[in-house]
Coordinates of C-alpha atoms in Angstrom, one line a residue:
X6 CA -4.6 117.0 -42.1
X7 CA -5.1 114.7 -39.1
X8 CA -5.5 111.8 -41.5
X9 CA -2.1 112.7 -43.0
X10 CA -0.5 112.7 -39.6
X11 CA -1.7 109.1 -38.9
X12 CA -0.4 108.0 -42.3
X13 CA 3.1 109.6 -41.9
X14 CA 6.2 107.4 -41.3
X15 CA 7.1 109.6 -38.3
X16 CA 3.9 108.8 -36.5
X17 CA 4.4 105.1 -37.0
X18 CA 8.0 105.3 -35.7
X19 CA 6.9 107.4 -32.7
X20 CA 4.1 104.9 -31.8
X21 CA 6.6 102.0 -32.1
X22 CA 9.0 103.7 -29.7
X23 CA 6.3 104.6 -27.2
X24 CA 5.1 100.9 -27.2
X25 CA 8.6 99.6 -26.8
X26 CA 9.5 102.1 -24.1
X27 CA 6.3 101.2 -22.2
X28 CA 7.2 97.5 -22.4
X29 CA 10.7 98.3 -21.1
X30 CA 9.4 100.4 -18.2
X31 CA 6.9 97.7 -17.3
X32 CA 9.5 95.0 -17.4
X33 CA 11.9 97.1 -15.2
X34 CA 9.1 97.8 -12.7
X35 CA 8.4 94.0 -12.5
X36 CA 12.0 93.1 -12.0
X37 CA 13.0 95.9 -9.6
X38 CA 9.8 96.5 -7.6
X39 CA 7.6 93.5 -7.8
X40 CA 10.2 90.7 -7.8
X41 CA 13.2 92.8 -6.8
X42 CA 13.6 91.4 -3.3
X43 CA 13.3 87.8 -4.6
X44 CA 15.9 88.3 -7.4
X45 CA 18.3 90.2 -5.0
X46 CA 18.2 87.3 -2.6
X47 CA 18.8 84.7 -5.3
X48 CA 21.7 86.7 -6.7
X49 CA 23.3 87.2 -3.3
X50 CA 23.4 83.5 -2.5
X51 CA 25.9 81.5 -4.4
X52 CA 26.1 78.2 -2.5
X53 CA 26.4 76.5 0.8
X54 CA 29.3 75.0 2.7
X55 CA 29.6 72.7 5.6
X56 CA 32.0 73.7 8.4
X57 CA 33.0 71.4 11.3
X58 CA 32.5 72.2 14.9
X59 CA 35.1 70.7 17.3
X60 CA 34.0 68.5 20.1
X61 CA 35.2 68.4 23.7
X62 CA 37.8 65.8 24.4
X63 CA 36.9 63.1 27.0
X64 CA 38.4 63.5 30.5
X65 CA 40.8 61.2 32.2
X66 CA 40.3 60.1 35.9
X67 CA 42.1 57.8 38.2
X68 CA 40.2 54.8 39.8
X69 CA 39.0 57.0 42.7
X70 CA 37.4 59.5 40.4
X71 CA 40.1 62.2 40.7
X72 CA 40.5 64.3 37.6
X73 CA 43.9 64.0 36.0
X74 CA 43.2 65.5 32.5
X75 CA 40.4 67.8 31.6
X76 CA 39.4 70.8 29.5
X77 CA 39.3 74.5 30.3
X78 CA 37.8 77.3 28.3
X79 CA 40.3 79.6 26.6
X80 CA 40.6 81.9 23.6
X81 CA 42.3 81.4 20.3
X82 CA 43.3 83.6 17.3
X83 CA 41.9 82.2 14.1
X84 CA 42.5 83.1 10.5
X85 CA 40.6 82.4 7.3
X86 CA 41.0 83.7 3.7
X87 CA 38.0 85.9 3.1
X88 CA 39.2 87.1 -0.3
X89 CA 39.1 90.7 0.7
X90 CA 42.9 91.2 0.2
X91 CA 43.8 90.3 -3.3
X92 CA 47.4 91.5 -3.7
X93 CA 50.5 90.1 -1.9
X94 CA 51.6 93.4 -0.4
X95 CA 48.3 93.9 1.4
X96 CA 48.2 90.2 2.6
X97 CA 51.7 90.2 3.9
X98 CA 51.3 93.6 5.6
X99 CA 48.1 92.3 7.4
X100 CA 49.7 89.0 8.4
X101 CA 52.8 90.7 9.8
X102 CA 50.7 93.0 11.8
X103 CA 48.8 90.0 13.2
X104 CA 52.1 88.3 14.2
X105 CA 53.4 91.5 15.9
X106 CA 50.2 91.9 17.9
X107 CA 50.3 88.3 19.1
X108 CA 54.0 88.4 20.0
X109 CA 53.9 91.9 21.5
X110 CA 51.5 90.6 24.2
X111 CA 53.7 87.6 25.0
X112 CA 51.8 85.0 23.0
X113 CA 53.2 83.1 20.1
X114 CA 52.4 81.4 16.8
X115 CA 51.7 77.7 17.2
X116 CA 51.6 76.7 13.5
X117 CA 54.1 74.2 12.3
X118 CA 56.3 75.0 9.2
X119 CA 58.8 72.6 7.8
X120 CA 61.6 75.3 7.7
X121 CA 63.1 77.1 10.6
X122 CA 66.2 79.3 11.3
X123 CA 68.6 77.6 13.8
X124 CA 70.7 79.3 16.4
X125 CA 73.5 79.9 13.9
X126 CA 71.1 81.8 11.6
X127 CA 71.0 79.0 9.0
X128 CA 67.8 77.7 7.3
X129 CA 67.2 74.0 8.1
X130 CA 64.4 71.6 7.7
X131 CA 62.4 70.8 10.9
X132 CA 60.8 67.6 9.6
X133 CA 61.7 64.1 8.6
X134 CA 62.7 63.5 5.0
X135 CA 59.3 62.0 4.0
X136 CA 57.5 65.0 5.4
X137 CA 60.0 67.3 3.7
X138 CA 59.2 65.7 0.3
X139 CA 55.4 66.1 0.9
X140 CA 56.0 69.7 1.8
X141 CA 57.9 70.2 -1.6
X142 CA 55.1 68.3 -3.4
X143 CA 52.6 70.9 -2.0
X144 CA 54.5 74.0 -2.7
X145 CA 55.4 73.0 -6.2
X146 CA 51.8 71.9 -6.8
X147 CA 52.5 68.3 -7.8
X148 CA 50.0 65.5 -7.4
X149 CA 52.6 63.1 -5.9
X150 CA 56.2 63.1 -4.7
X151 CA 57.2 61.1 -7.8
X152 CA 56.4 64.1 -10.0
X153 CA 59.1 66.3 -8.3
X154 CA 62.2 66.8 -10.3
X155 CA 65.6 65.7 -8.9
X156 CA 66.5 69.4 -8.5
X157 CA 63.3 70.1 -6.5
X158 CA 63.8 67.0 -4.3
X159 CA 67.3 68.1 -3.4
X160 CA 66.7 71.8 -2.8
X161 CA 68.1 73.0 0.5
X162 CA 65.9 74.7 3.1
X163 CA 67.4 78.1 2.2
X164 CA 66.7 77.5 -1.5
X165 CA 63.1 76.6 -0.9
X166 CA 62.7 79.6 1.4
X167 CA 64.1 81.9 -1.3
X168 CA 61.9 80.3 -3.9
X169 CA 58.8 80.9 -1.8
X170 CA 59.9 84.4 -0.9
X171 CA 60.8 85.8 -4.3
X172 CA 58.8 83.8 -6.9
X173 CA 56.2 85.5 -9.0
X174 CA 55.3 82.4 -10.9
X175 CA 51.6 81.6 -11.4
X176 CA 50.2 78.7 -9.4
X177 CA 52.5 79.1 -6.4
X178 CA 52.0 80.3 -2.9
X179 CA 52.9 83.6 -4.5
X180 CA 54.7 84.9 -1.4
X181 CA 57.3 87.4 -2.4
X182 CA 58.5 90.7 -1.2
X183 CA 59.7 93.6 -3.4
X184 CA 63.4 93.1 -2.7
X185 CA 64.3 92.6 -6.3
X186 CA 66.6 94.6 -8.6
X187 CA 65.3 98.0 -9.4
X188 CA 64.6 97.8 -13.2
X189 CA 65.4 101.5 -13.7
X190 CA 68.8 101.7 -11.8
X191 CA 69.8 98.1 -11.5
X192 CA 70.3 98.6 -7.7
X193 CA 69.0 96.1 -5.3
X194 CA 66.1 97.4 -3.2
X195 CA 66.1 97.0 0.6
X196 CA 64.2 93.9 1.7
X197 CA 60.7 94.6 2.8
X198 CA 61.0 92.1 5.7
X199 CA 63.7 90.5 7.8
X200 CA 64.3 86.8 7.2
X201 CA 62.4 86.0 10.5
X202 CA 59.4 88.2 9.5
X203 CA 59.3 86.6 6.0
X204 CA 59.4 83.1 7.6
X205 CA 56.5 84.0 9.9
X206 CA 54.4 85.4 7.0
X207 CA 55.3 82.3 5.0
X208 CA 54.1 80.1 7.8
X209 CA 50.7 81.7 7.8
X210 CA 50.5 81.7 4.0
X211 CA 51.3 78.1 3.8
X212 CA 48.7 77.2 6.5
X213 CA 46.1 79.0 4.4
X214 CA 47.3 77.2 1.3
X215 CA 46.7 73.9 3.0
X216 CA 43.1 75.0 3.7
X217 CA 42.4 75.8 0.0
X218 CA 39.8 73.0 -0.2
X219 CA 38.4 73.6 3.2
X220 CA 38.5 77.4 3.0
X221 CA 35.8 78.0 5.5
X222 CA 37.5 76.1 8.3
X223 CA 39.6 78.7 10.0
X224 CA 43.3 78.2 10.8
X225 CA 44.2 78.4 14.5
X226 CA 47.1 80.8 14.6
X227 CA 47.6 80.9 18.4
X228 CA 45.8 79.1 21.2
X229 CA 45.3 80.0 24.9
X230 CA 46.0 83.7 24.3
X231 CA 45.8 86.1 27.1
X232 CA 43.3 89.0 27.6
X233 CA 45.8 91.6 26.2
X234 CA 46.1 89.8 22.9
X235 CA 42.3 89.4 22.8
X236 CA 41.8 93.1 23.3
X237 CA 44.5 94.1 20.8
X238 CA 43.1 91.9 18.1
X239 CA 39.5 93.2 18.7
X240 CA 40.8 96.8 18.6
X241 CA 42.5 96.2 15.2
X242 CA 39.7 94.1 13.7
X243 CA 39.0 96.5 10.9
X244 CA 42.6 96.1 9.7
X245 CA 42.7 92.3 10.1
X246 CA 40.1 90.8 7.6
X247 CA 39.5 87.1 8.3
X248 CA 41.0 87.2 11.8
X249 CA 38.7 86.3 14.7
X250 CA 38.9 85.5 18.4
X251 CA 37.3 82.1 19.0
X252 CA 36.5 80.4 22.3
X253 CA 37.9 76.9 22.6
X254 CA 38.7 74.1 25.0
X255 CA 42.3 73.4 25.8
X256 CA 43.8 70.4 27.6
X257 CA 44.8 70.8 31.2
X258 CA 46.7 68.2 33.3
X259 CA 46.6 67.8 37.0
X260 CA 49.3 66.0 39.1
X261 CA 51.2 65.8 35.9
X262 CA 54.5 65.5 37.8
X263 CA 53.5 62.0 38.9
X264 CA 51.3 60.7 36.0
X265 CA 52.7 62.5 32.9
X266 CA 54.4 59.4 31.6
X267 CA 51.2 57.4 31.8
X268 CA 48.7 60.1 30.7
X269 CA 50.8 61.3 27.8
X270 CA 49.9 64.5 26.0
X271 CA 48.1 65.9 23.0
X272 CA 49.5 67.9 20.1
X273 CA 48.7 69.3 16.7
X274 CA 48.2 66.5 14.2
X275 CA 51.2 66.1 11.8
X276 CA 50.7 66.2 8.0
X277 CA 52.1 62.6 7.9
X278 CA 49.5 61.3 10.4
X279 CA 46.7 63.3 8.7
X280 CA 47.6 61.7 5.4
X281 CA 47.5 58.2 6.9
X282 CA 44.0 58.9 8.4
X283 CA 42.6 60.1 5.1
X284 CA 42.6 56.5 3.9
X285 CA 40.6 55.4 6.9
X286 CA 36.9 56.2 6.7
X287 CA 36.5 56.3 10.5
X288 CA 39.3 58.7 11.0
X289 CA 38.7 60.9 7.9
X290 CA 37.1 63.7 9.9
X291 CA 40.5 64.9 11.2
X292 CA 41.7 68.2 9.8
X293 CA 45.1 70.0 10.0
X294 CA 44.1 72.1 12.9
X295 CA 43.0 69.2 15.2
X296 CA 44.7 68.1 18.4
X297 CA 45.5 64.4 18.7
X298 CA 46.9 62.1 21.4
X299 CA 50.6 61.8 20.9
X300 CA 51.7 59.4 23.8
X301 CA 50.3 57.5 26.7
X302 CA 46.6 57.1 27.4
X303 CA 45.9 60.1 25.2
X304 CA 47.2 58.2 22.2
X305 CA 46.1 54.7 23.1
X306 CA 42.5 55.8 23.8
X307 CA 42.3 58.4 21.0
X308 CA 39.2 56.9 19.4
X309 CA 37.2 57.1 22.7
X310 CA 38.5 60.4 23.9
X311 CA 38.3 62.5 20.7
X312 CA 34.4 62.6 20.5
X313 CA 32.5 63.5 17.3
X314 CA 32.5 66.8 15.5
X315 CA 29.4 68.8 14.8
X316 CA 28.5 70.7 11.7
X317 CA 27.2 74.1 10.7
X318 CA 25.9 75.1 7.3
X319 CA 27.3 78.4 5.8
X320 CA 25.3 80.3 3.2
X321 CA 27.6 82.3 0.9
X322 CA 27.0 85.2 -1.4
X323 CA 28.4 85.7 -4.8
X324 CA 31.6 87.2 -3.3
X325 CA 32.1 84.1 -1.1
X326 CA 31.2 86.0 2.1
X327 CA 29.2 84.3 4.8
X328 CA 25.7 85.8 4.9
X329 CA 24.1 83.1 7.1
X330 CA 25.1 80.2 9.3
X331 CA 23.1 77.5 11.0
X332 CA 24.2 74.7 13.3
X333 CA 22.9 71.5 11.8
X334 CA 24.6 68.9 13.9
X335 CA 25.7 69.2 17.5
X336 CA 29.2 68.0 18.5
X337 CA 29.4 65.0 20.8
X338 CA 32.0 65.0 23.6
X339 CA 34.5 62.2 23.9
X340 CA 34.0 59.4 26.5
X341 CA 35.7 59.8 29.8
X342 CA 38.5 57.4 30.8
X343 CA 39.0 55.8 34.2
X344 CA 42.0 53.5 33.5
X345 CA 44.6 54.8 35.9
X346 CA 44.7 52.7 39.1

């Protein structure tokens, strides 16, 4: 009888299943227990990115060693696309909340956007024609200005604003609010935002768009913010993914009433200037969030005053979230200047 059991097909099938199951259990044990930690670490890390660290700008003194232009520590609100908010409604709601928190505490956005609303309530371009065309090149995702159609080149500021606001076309900034015709009744829905609110959200969305290829370099939304803004942002941190409070150095001028025309001033680098610098290897380290000398000594001695940026390496997981960061190159402060007699 026992011999018959061993010879039966059921016995052979049972043994086969037992062997296969044992192999499966053994393999799972090896993957999850023995090498689980190693595989988990490898799976969580996707790649690394390099992020720039800004340097301190050189100081300006007179011939007697009196400080005329220096740097003071302050706080800034920064924004980066973490990918946590995927739909437009969530993104726009978060960005509008950020704007309201900043303005509520008497601070303001400092980002430049080529369109503004004038005192008469009309949309107008706030840049020169060449910069306007570069702006249109970016929002229509063209490789060059020459690829813009005649219609796109001649679109008014209001037409461009409405295009950005309502479009649901792929490969656009995809900023739009649900103030379209109701498909069921044909009635026009109430706008989700006022024109001014839509313009502010658009400004932030455009700034993030311009950071697409340097995603892990945060956009500076507002500099030199007061302690009330800092507290408000930190209290709402859970509702503001990608928003951080960063310490930074801002330019301060002394005796500016007498020397302002000589010292000059700094300001956010323009897209036109940035584009020019991209063709110069020595100046290529500038980014759209950098301050640059605009006039006077600040401009003439820009190369000496600007310093050299540092670098930090970011380790990203498979969801593009930062899991580790390490400073790999220290920033070098700019040289001081003693050229005012």
